[in-house]
């Protein structure tokens, strides 16, 4: 169990670093674009596209951050309907189903990215291949599969859902 | 038969505590594979298409700007300003509480953060000044909800993305109802607390505290002024808000360093990690529904059974109040906005106005048991029993409902700036 926790902590550190980098790129390039456009009348070519790709990377990498911190939204109104004594089993099933969901979407998204690669789809504005950016989708789901499988095996290492109610409100405003 | 199986599986998923993103992913997959003769890969393609939109950039930027501005002592500065400014008015401290919440909400971008930041200072102050516990709890919980209607509001952006409505227009439309609700709460605070002792008017003190809080107060002016004057788009104003927030907190107030900034980015990323995948799944379902002409079918059913705009609006109000009691506002908008928008158009309801009434309606959900987020947060912050807080917010719920009726049946209140 300890090694699973250590492994997930390392994954979290990696996701954290990528998220900070991608978020910073997104923010800085938009700010630079807006400032330059307002001053010079012309913005940075392709700035918005780069920002959108950086946002996608941030959002999907952060899918793992939200799992790590127990921040995925979950309706709780049905929580009291099953007996409390089933708690451990329910959490195992909950995490197993999340892992299964991630696995299915990981497999399907690998196929989609491979198709994009074969079709040599490119970003019209930036003239670069799209598939490296798209790869973040299967990556997020693969990590999700590993993370939630480990949570199913060792529920003790996970944080509870909506563990910090005050911070749930990313969705609220 | 497949429909019954589908509903049964959703119920099982809820019992087994599945996250909304998993449930929406399952629904999207089921729609394409079972009902649409399609493939699961369509969902992944929709996920990519949903995320690949420039309009979404405003979401992380506004959240980041709000998170940066919430880190320092802005709440304290605003509260001091409002306290001094409202001291000579009967119930001045209560009005200061409501105004602080409204202004802090416009800056922080969060209803619960507003409740925590303003509440932790104002709750003991209100009790000490002789205000009733019920009033203090109710006013803080209710005024905290203003966060989602005061622009810039993430629910308004989500609604704009899901229904292809101009986000700048939605922000402009939110101003009237936000001022109206703030005024209703303030008038109630004044009447309820007429007997409470008032303070003196001191111009010099007002000027002193205004100097300390002026930069924070200028942020909503910058964002809304930029959008309203046509100088910025929603995304541009979000970028300007981040830039301004960093300058204020790091260089002027000096309450934040770059290590703190990193923590705020992680906090914001984590919020995005729960929000954007939800949005992607919801947009995939939306794409399927549009492809299968489901909204069109719904419009025909509603038109056959609902014969006036008023009946449609009343039905919507009741439905959304019930939904707001059980589902969080983000999920409710992502799921219901694309379904309700065509119905609103068919009933000649302006989509921007409909967005505002939908958000104000769902705002009530913050204060309604069993899942009212502000009630739950208030339990922790004020160390009070859930049902005591739920009872304390009742008069404010009634006021909000009156406000909701005004917003619903007086479209000009929302649309006068457009």
PDB file of C-alpha atoms in Angstrom, chain A residues 12 15-17 19-21 23-24 26-28 30-31 33-35 37-38 47-49 51-53 55-56 58-67 69-84 87 89-91 93-99 101 104-105 108-113 115 121 130 133-138 141 148 151 158-161 164-173, chain B residues 13-26 28-29 40-45 47-48 51-57 59-61 63-64 105-114 116 146-155 158 230-233 235-236 239-240 242-243 262-263 265-278 280-281 326-331 366 370-371 373-374 376-377:
ATOM      1  CA  UNK A  12       0.840  13.831  -8.788  1.00  0.00           C
ATOM      2  CA  UNK A  15       0.933  16.285 -13.184  1.00  0.00           C
ATOM      3  CA  UNK A  16       1.428  19.313 -10.966  1.00  0.00           C
ATOM      4  CA  UNK A  17       4.569  20.392 -12.822  1.00  0.00           C
ATOM      5  CA  UNK A  19      -0.200  21.805 -15.107  1.00  0.00           C
ATOM      6  CA  UNK A  20       1.804  24.771 -13.782  1.00  0.00           C
ATOM      7  CA  UNK A  21       3.836  24.937 -16.998  1.00  0.00           C
ATOM      8  CA  UNK A  23      -1.276  27.047 -17.311  1.00  0.00           C
ATOM      9  CA  UNK A  24       1.550  29.595 -17.253  1.00  0.00           C
ATOM     10  CA  UNK A  26      -1.673  29.791 -21.596  1.00  0.00           C
ATOM     11  CA  UNK A  27      -1.944  32.795 -19.302  1.00  0.00           C
ATOM     12  CA  UNK A  28       1.237  34.552 -20.361  1.00  0.00           C
ATOM     13  CA  UNK A  30      -2.928  35.568 -23.845  1.00  0.00           C
ATOM     14  CA  UNK A  31      -1.830  38.490 -21.678  1.00  0.00           C
ATOM     15  CA  UNK A  33      -1.274  38.947 -27.057  1.00  0.00           C
ATOM     16  CA  UNK A  34      -3.861  41.312 -25.545  1.00  0.00           C
ATOM     17  CA  UNK A  35      -1.265  43.877 -24.452  1.00  0.00           C
ATOM     18  CA  UNK A  37      -2.715  43.988 -29.738  1.00  0.00           C
ATOM     19  CA  UNK A  38      -3.973  46.961 -27.746  1.00  0.00           C
ATOM     20  CA  UNK A  47      -1.425  33.125 -29.767  1.00  0.00           C
ATOM     21  CA  UNK A  48      -5.021  32.071 -29.145  1.00  0.00           C
ATOM     22  CA  UNK A  49      -4.424  28.651 -30.719  1.00  0.00           C
ATOM     23  CA  UNK A  51      -3.379  29.163 -25.520  1.00  0.00           C
ATOM     24  CA  UNK A  52      -6.247  26.814 -26.381  1.00  0.00           C
ATOM     25  CA  UNK A  53      -3.875  23.839 -26.706  1.00  0.00           C
ATOM     26  CA  UNK A  55      -5.623  25.005 -21.798  1.00  0.00           C
ATOM     27  CA  UNK A  56      -6.562  21.530 -23.073  1.00  0.00           C
ATOM     28  CA  UNK A  58      -3.891  21.885 -18.370  1.00  0.00           C
ATOM     29  CA  UNK A  59      -7.504  20.732 -18.091  1.00  0.00           C
ATOM     30  CA  UNK A  60      -6.837  17.099 -18.940  1.00  0.00           C
ATOM     31  CA  UNK A  61      -3.667  16.792 -16.868  1.00  0.00           C
ATOM     32  CA  UNK A  62      -5.597  18.407 -14.041  1.00  0.00           C
ATOM     33  CA  UNK A  63      -8.259  15.708 -14.374  1.00  0.00           C
ATOM     34  CA  UNK A  64      -5.697  13.703 -12.365  1.00  0.00           C
ATOM     35  CA  UNK A  65      -5.123  16.553  -9.913  1.00  0.00           C
ATOM     36  CA  UNK A  66      -8.868  16.650  -9.240  1.00  0.00           C
ATOM     37  CA  UNK A  67      -8.848  12.869  -8.627  1.00  0.00           C
ATOM     38  CA  UNK A  69      -7.479  15.843  -4.239  1.00  0.00           C
ATOM     39  CA  UNK A  70     -10.941  14.232  -4.282  1.00  0.00           C
ATOM     40  CA  UNK A  71     -12.412  17.208  -6.109  1.00  0.00           C
ATOM     41  CA  UNK A  72     -14.492  15.567  -8.822  1.00  0.00           C
ATOM     42  CA  UNK A  73     -18.095  16.572  -8.319  1.00  0.00           C
ATOM     43  CA  UNK A  74     -20.399  13.856  -7.098  1.00  0.00           C
ATOM     44  CA  UNK A  75     -24.109  13.975  -6.240  1.00  0.00           C
ATOM     45  CA  UNK A  76     -24.362  12.884  -2.591  1.00  0.00           C
ATOM     46  CA  UNK A  77     -28.118  12.736  -2.092  1.00  0.00           C
ATOM     47  CA  UNK A  78     -28.196   8.929  -2.491  1.00  0.00           C
ATOM     48  CA  UNK A  79     -25.328   8.281  -0.074  1.00  0.00           C
ATOM     49  CA  UNK A  80     -27.536   7.299   2.859  1.00  0.00           C
ATOM     50  CA  UNK A  81     -29.643   4.803   0.915  1.00  0.00           C
ATOM     51  CA  UNK A  82     -27.246   1.878   1.229  1.00  0.00           C
ATOM     52  CA  UNK A  83     -26.233   0.455   4.644  1.00  0.00           C
ATOM     53  CA  UNK A  84     -23.241   2.098   6.319  1.00  0.00           C
ATOM     54  CA  UNK A  87     -18.995   1.483   3.059  1.00  0.00           C
ATOM     55  CA  UNK A  89     -17.249  -2.373  -0.548  1.00  0.00           C
ATOM     56  CA  UNK A  90     -19.082   0.625  -2.016  1.00  0.00           C
ATOM     57  CA  UNK A  91     -15.851   2.634  -2.230  1.00  0.00           C
ATOM     58  CA  UNK A  93     -16.885  -0.625  -6.469  1.00  0.00           C
ATOM     59  CA  UNK A  94     -17.002   3.168  -6.932  1.00  0.00           C
ATOM     60  CA  UNK A  95     -13.295   3.327  -7.695  1.00  0.00           C
ATOM     61  CA  UNK A  96     -13.381   0.154  -9.831  1.00  0.00           C
ATOM     62  CA  UNK A  97     -16.125   1.624 -12.010  1.00  0.00           C
ATOM     63  CA  UNK A  98     -14.199   4.891 -12.344  1.00  0.00           C
ATOM     64  CA  UNK A  99     -11.129   2.859 -13.327  1.00  0.00           C
ATOM     65  CA  UNK A 101     -14.599   4.150 -17.303  1.00  0.00           C
ATOM     66  CA  UNK A 104     -12.552   2.246 -21.866  1.00  0.00           C
ATOM     67  CA  UNK A 105     -12.003   5.890 -22.765  1.00  0.00           C
ATOM     68  CA  UNK A 108     -10.943   4.476 -27.522  1.00  0.00           C
ATOM     69  CA  UNK A 109      -8.975   7.720 -27.377  1.00  0.00           C
ATOM     70  CA  UNK A 110      -5.735   5.957 -28.349  1.00  0.00           C
ATOM     71  CA  UNK A 111      -7.588   4.858 -31.500  1.00  0.00           C
ATOM     72  CA  UNK A 112      -8.786   8.388 -32.192  1.00  0.00           C
ATOM     73  CA  UNK A 113      -5.315   9.895 -31.735  1.00  0.00           C
ATOM     74  CA  UNK A 115      -6.330   8.040 -36.646  1.00  0.00           C
ATOM     75  CA  UNK A 121      -4.228  16.445 -39.366  1.00  0.00           C
ATOM     76  CA  UNK A 130      -2.494  17.972 -33.833  1.00  0.00           C
ATOM     77  CA  UNK A 133      -1.703  17.722 -28.293  1.00  0.00           C
ATOM     78  CA  UNK A 134      -4.484  15.159 -28.584  1.00  0.00           C
ATOM     79  CA  UNK A 135      -2.286  12.577 -26.859  1.00  0.00           C
ATOM     80  CA  UNK A 136      -3.080  14.230 -23.558  1.00  0.00           C
ATOM     81  CA  UNK A 137      -6.580  12.672 -23.756  1.00  0.00           C
ATOM     82  CA  UNK A 138      -5.423   9.012 -23.631  1.00  0.00           C
ATOM     83  CA  UNK A 141      -7.456   8.403 -19.006  1.00  0.00           C
ATOM     84  CA  UNK A 148      -8.517   4.664  -9.554  1.00  0.00           C
ATOM     85  CA  UNK A 151      -7.790   3.484  -5.033  1.00  0.00           C
ATOM     86  CA  UNK A 158      -7.420   8.272  -1.457  1.00  0.00           C
ATOM     87  CA  UNK A 159      -8.994  11.498  -0.243  1.00  0.00           C
ATOM     88  CA  UNK A 160     -12.779  11.427   0.068  1.00  0.00           C
ATOM     89  CA  UNK A 161     -14.986  12.953  -2.622  1.00  0.00           C
ATOM     90  CA  UNK A 164     -12.914  20.412   0.474  1.00  0.00           C
ATOM     91  CA  UNK A 165     -16.371  21.857  -0.012  1.00  0.00           C
ATOM     92  CA  UNK A 166     -15.226  25.451  -0.153  1.00  0.00           C
ATOM     93  CA  UNK A 167     -13.119  24.723  -3.165  1.00  0.00           C
ATOM     94  CA  UNK A 168     -15.811  22.854  -5.010  1.00  0.00           C
ATOM     95  CA  UNK A 169     -16.980  26.071  -6.399  1.00  0.00           C
ATOM     96  CA  UNK A 170     -14.860  26.224  -9.448  1.00  0.00           C
ATOM     97  CA  UNK A 171     -18.117  25.213 -11.036  1.00  0.00           C
ATOM     98  CA  UNK A 172     -20.101  27.802  -9.283  1.00  0.00           C
ATOM     99  CA  UNK A 173     -18.382  30.853 -10.438  1.00  0.00           C
TER     100      UNK A 173
ATOM    101  CA  UNK B  13     -24.377   4.621 -10.625  1.00  0.00           C
ATOM    102  CA  UNK B  14     -25.726   7.225  -8.179  1.00  0.00           C
ATOM    103  CA  UNK B  15     -26.072   4.607  -5.445  1.00  0.00           C
ATOM    104  CA  UNK B  16     -22.512   3.485  -6.135  1.00  0.00           C
ATOM    105  CA  UNK B  17     -21.323   7.081  -5.732  1.00  0.00           C
ATOM    106  CA  UNK B  18     -20.128   7.675  -9.247  1.00  0.00           C
ATOM    107  CA  UNK B  19     -18.751  11.120 -10.048  1.00  0.00           C
ATOM    108  CA  UNK B  20     -20.737  13.283 -12.449  1.00  0.00           C
ATOM    109  CA  UNK B  21     -18.002  13.073 -15.071  1.00  0.00           C
ATOM    110  CA  UNK B  22     -18.277   9.270 -15.098  1.00  0.00           C
ATOM    111  CA  UNK B  23     -22.074   9.401 -15.282  1.00  0.00           C
ATOM    112  CA  UNK B  24     -21.996  11.929 -18.144  1.00  0.00           C
ATOM    113  CA  UNK B  25     -19.338   9.858 -19.949  1.00  0.00           C
ATOM    114  CA  UNK B  26     -21.553   6.804 -19.595  1.00  0.00           C
ATOM    115  CA  UNK B  28     -22.651  10.092 -23.843  1.00  0.00           C
ATOM    116  CA  UNK B  29     -21.358   6.603 -24.700  1.00  0.00           C
ATOM    117  CA  UNK B  40     -17.626   5.368 -28.680  1.00  0.00           C
ATOM    118  CA  UNK B  41     -14.898   7.163 -30.608  1.00  0.00           C
ATOM    119  CA  UNK B  42     -17.473   9.852 -31.473  1.00  0.00           C
ATOM    120  CA  UNK B  43     -17.501  10.830 -27.795  1.00  0.00           C
ATOM    121  CA  UNK B  44     -13.711  11.288 -27.820  1.00  0.00           C
ATOM    122  CA  UNK B  45     -13.947  13.366 -31.012  1.00  0.00           C
ATOM    123  CA  UNK B  47     -14.395  15.851 -26.270  1.00  0.00           C
ATOM    124  CA  UNK B  48     -11.664  17.290 -28.467  1.00  0.00           C
ATOM    125  CA  UNK B  51     -12.256  21.715 -25.632  1.00  0.00           C
ATOM    126  CA  UNK B  52     -10.869  23.202 -28.833  1.00  0.00           C
ATOM    127  CA  UNK B  53     -12.722  26.532 -28.458  1.00  0.00           C
ATOM    128  CA  UNK B  54     -11.181  29.924 -27.757  1.00  0.00           C
ATOM    129  CA  UNK B  55     -14.225  31.046 -25.793  1.00  0.00           C
ATOM    130  CA  UNK B  56     -13.332  28.566 -23.022  1.00  0.00           C
ATOM    131  CA  UNK B  57     -10.108  30.448 -22.290  1.00  0.00           C
ATOM    132  CA  UNK B  59     -12.953  30.271 -17.649  1.00  0.00           C
ATOM    133  CA  UNK B  60      -9.455  29.446 -16.297  1.00  0.00           C
ATOM    134  CA  UNK B  61      -8.425  33.081 -16.473  1.00  0.00           C
ATOM    135  CA  UNK B  63     -11.009  31.640 -11.923  1.00  0.00           C
ATOM    136  CA  UNK B  64      -7.283  32.419 -11.630  1.00  0.00           C
ATOM    137  CA  UNK B 105     -18.024  38.235  -5.112  1.00  0.00           C
ATOM    138  CA  UNK B 106     -17.351  40.403  -8.148  1.00  0.00           C
ATOM    139  CA  UNK B 107     -13.637  40.243  -7.369  1.00  0.00           C
ATOM    140  CA  UNK B 108     -13.152  36.722  -6.034  1.00  0.00           C
ATOM    141  CA  UNK B 109     -15.503  35.053  -8.466  1.00  0.00           C
ATOM    142  CA  UNK B 110     -16.737  32.575  -5.889  1.00  0.00           C
ATOM    143  CA  UNK B 111     -19.849  32.337  -3.723  1.00  0.00           C
ATOM    144  CA  UNK B 112     -18.429  30.076  -1.040  1.00  0.00           C
ATOM    145  CA  UNK B 113     -15.086  31.879  -0.907  1.00  0.00           C
ATOM    146  CA  UNK B 114     -17.092  35.083  -0.429  1.00  0.00           C
ATOM    147  CA  UNK B 116     -15.879  32.303   4.104  1.00  0.00           C
ATOM    148  CA  UNK B 146     -24.510  36.859  -5.158  1.00  0.00           C
ATOM    149  CA  UNK B 147     -21.174  35.561  -6.425  1.00  0.00           C
ATOM    150  CA  UNK B 148     -22.765  33.604  -9.221  1.00  0.00           C
ATOM    151  CA  UNK B 149     -24.843  36.416 -10.669  1.00  0.00           C
ATOM    152  CA  UNK B 150     -22.368  39.274 -10.243  1.00  0.00           C
ATOM    153  CA  UNK B 151     -20.181  39.266 -13.369  1.00  0.00           C
ATOM    154  CA  UNK B 152     -17.713  37.778 -14.141  1.00  0.00           C
ATOM    155  CA  UNK B 153     -19.528  34.558 -13.381  1.00  0.00           C
ATOM    156  CA  UNK B 154     -18.401  31.073 -14.446  1.00  0.00           C
ATOM    157  CA  UNK B 155     -22.008  29.752 -14.579  1.00  0.00           C
ATOM    158  CA  UNK B 158     -20.888  27.879 -19.057  1.00  0.00           C
ATOM    159  CA  UNK B 230     -16.365  47.224 -26.335  1.00  0.00           C
ATOM    160  CA  UNK B 231     -12.663  47.577 -25.529  1.00  0.00           C
ATOM    161  CA  UNK B 232     -12.287  43.909 -24.516  1.00  0.00           C
ATOM    162  CA  UNK B 233     -13.903  40.621 -25.385  1.00  0.00           C
ATOM    163  CA  UNK B 235     -11.456  36.382 -22.938  1.00  0.00           C
ATOM    164  CA  UNK B 236      -9.419  39.580 -23.216  1.00  0.00           C
ATOM    165  CA  UNK B 239      -6.538  38.138 -19.298  1.00  0.00           C
ATOM    166  CA  UNK B 240      -6.534  41.769 -18.168  1.00  0.00           C
ATOM    167  CA  UNK B 242      -5.289  38.197 -14.230  1.00  0.00           C
ATOM    168  CA  UNK B 243      -2.639  40.756 -15.140  1.00  0.00           C
ATOM    169  CA  UNK B 262       2.237  28.662  -8.012  1.00  0.00           C
ATOM    170  CA  UNK B 263      -0.130  27.362  -5.325  1.00  0.00           C
ATOM    171  CA  UNK B 265      -2.253  28.070 -10.247  1.00  0.00           C
ATOM    172  CA  UNK B 266      -2.452  24.517  -8.893  1.00  0.00           C
ATOM    173  CA  UNK B 267      -5.686  25.336  -7.093  1.00  0.00           C
ATOM    174  CA  UNK B 268      -7.136  26.801 -10.281  1.00  0.00           C
ATOM    175  CA  UNK B 269      -5.895  23.860 -12.380  1.00  0.00           C
ATOM    176  CA  UNK B 270      -7.570  21.430  -9.998  1.00  0.00           C
ATOM    177  CA  UNK B 271     -10.855  23.293 -10.408  1.00  0.00           C
ATOM    178  CA  UNK B 272     -10.378  23.135 -14.173  1.00  0.00           C
ATOM    179  CA  UNK B 273      -9.657  19.418 -13.934  1.00  0.00           C
ATOM    180  CA  UNK B 274     -13.106  18.841 -12.514  1.00  0.00           C
ATOM    181  CA  UNK B 275     -14.915  21.437 -14.635  1.00  0.00           C
ATOM    182  CA  UNK B 276     -13.602  21.117 -18.201  1.00  0.00           C
ATOM    183  CA  UNK B 277     -13.977  17.289 -18.497  1.00  0.00           C
ATOM    184  CA  UNK B 278     -17.589  17.741 -17.335  1.00  0.00           C
ATOM    185  CA  UNK B 280     -16.560  18.102 -22.629  1.00  0.00           C
ATOM    186  CA  UNK B 281     -18.875  15.197 -21.766  1.00  0.00           C
ATOM    187  CA  UNK B 326     -30.218  18.236  -5.599  1.00  0.00           C
ATOM    188  CA  UNK B 327     -27.708  19.110  -8.325  1.00  0.00           C
ATOM    189  CA  UNK B 328     -24.837  21.601  -8.259  1.00  0.00           C
ATOM    190  CA  UNK B 329     -25.210  24.639 -10.452  1.00  0.00           C
ATOM    191  CA  UNK B 330     -22.430  23.778 -12.921  1.00  0.00           C
ATOM    192  CA  UNK B 331     -23.814  20.330 -13.701  1.00  0.00           C
ATOM    193  CA  UNK B 366     -27.169  27.311  -2.577  1.00  0.00           C
ATOM    194  CA  UNK B 370     -30.383  18.980   1.611  1.00  0.00           C
ATOM    195  CA  UNK B 371     -27.403  20.032  -0.517  1.00  0.00           C
ATOM    196  CA  UNK B 373     -23.519  24.489  -0.653  1.00  0.00           C
ATOM    197  CA  UNK B 374     -23.574  27.717   1.353  1.00  0.00           C
ATOM    198  CA  UNK B 376     -22.860  23.266   4.338  1.00  0.00           C
ATOM    199  CA  UNK B 377     -19.950  25.703   4.192  1.00  0.00           C
TER     200      UNK B 377
END
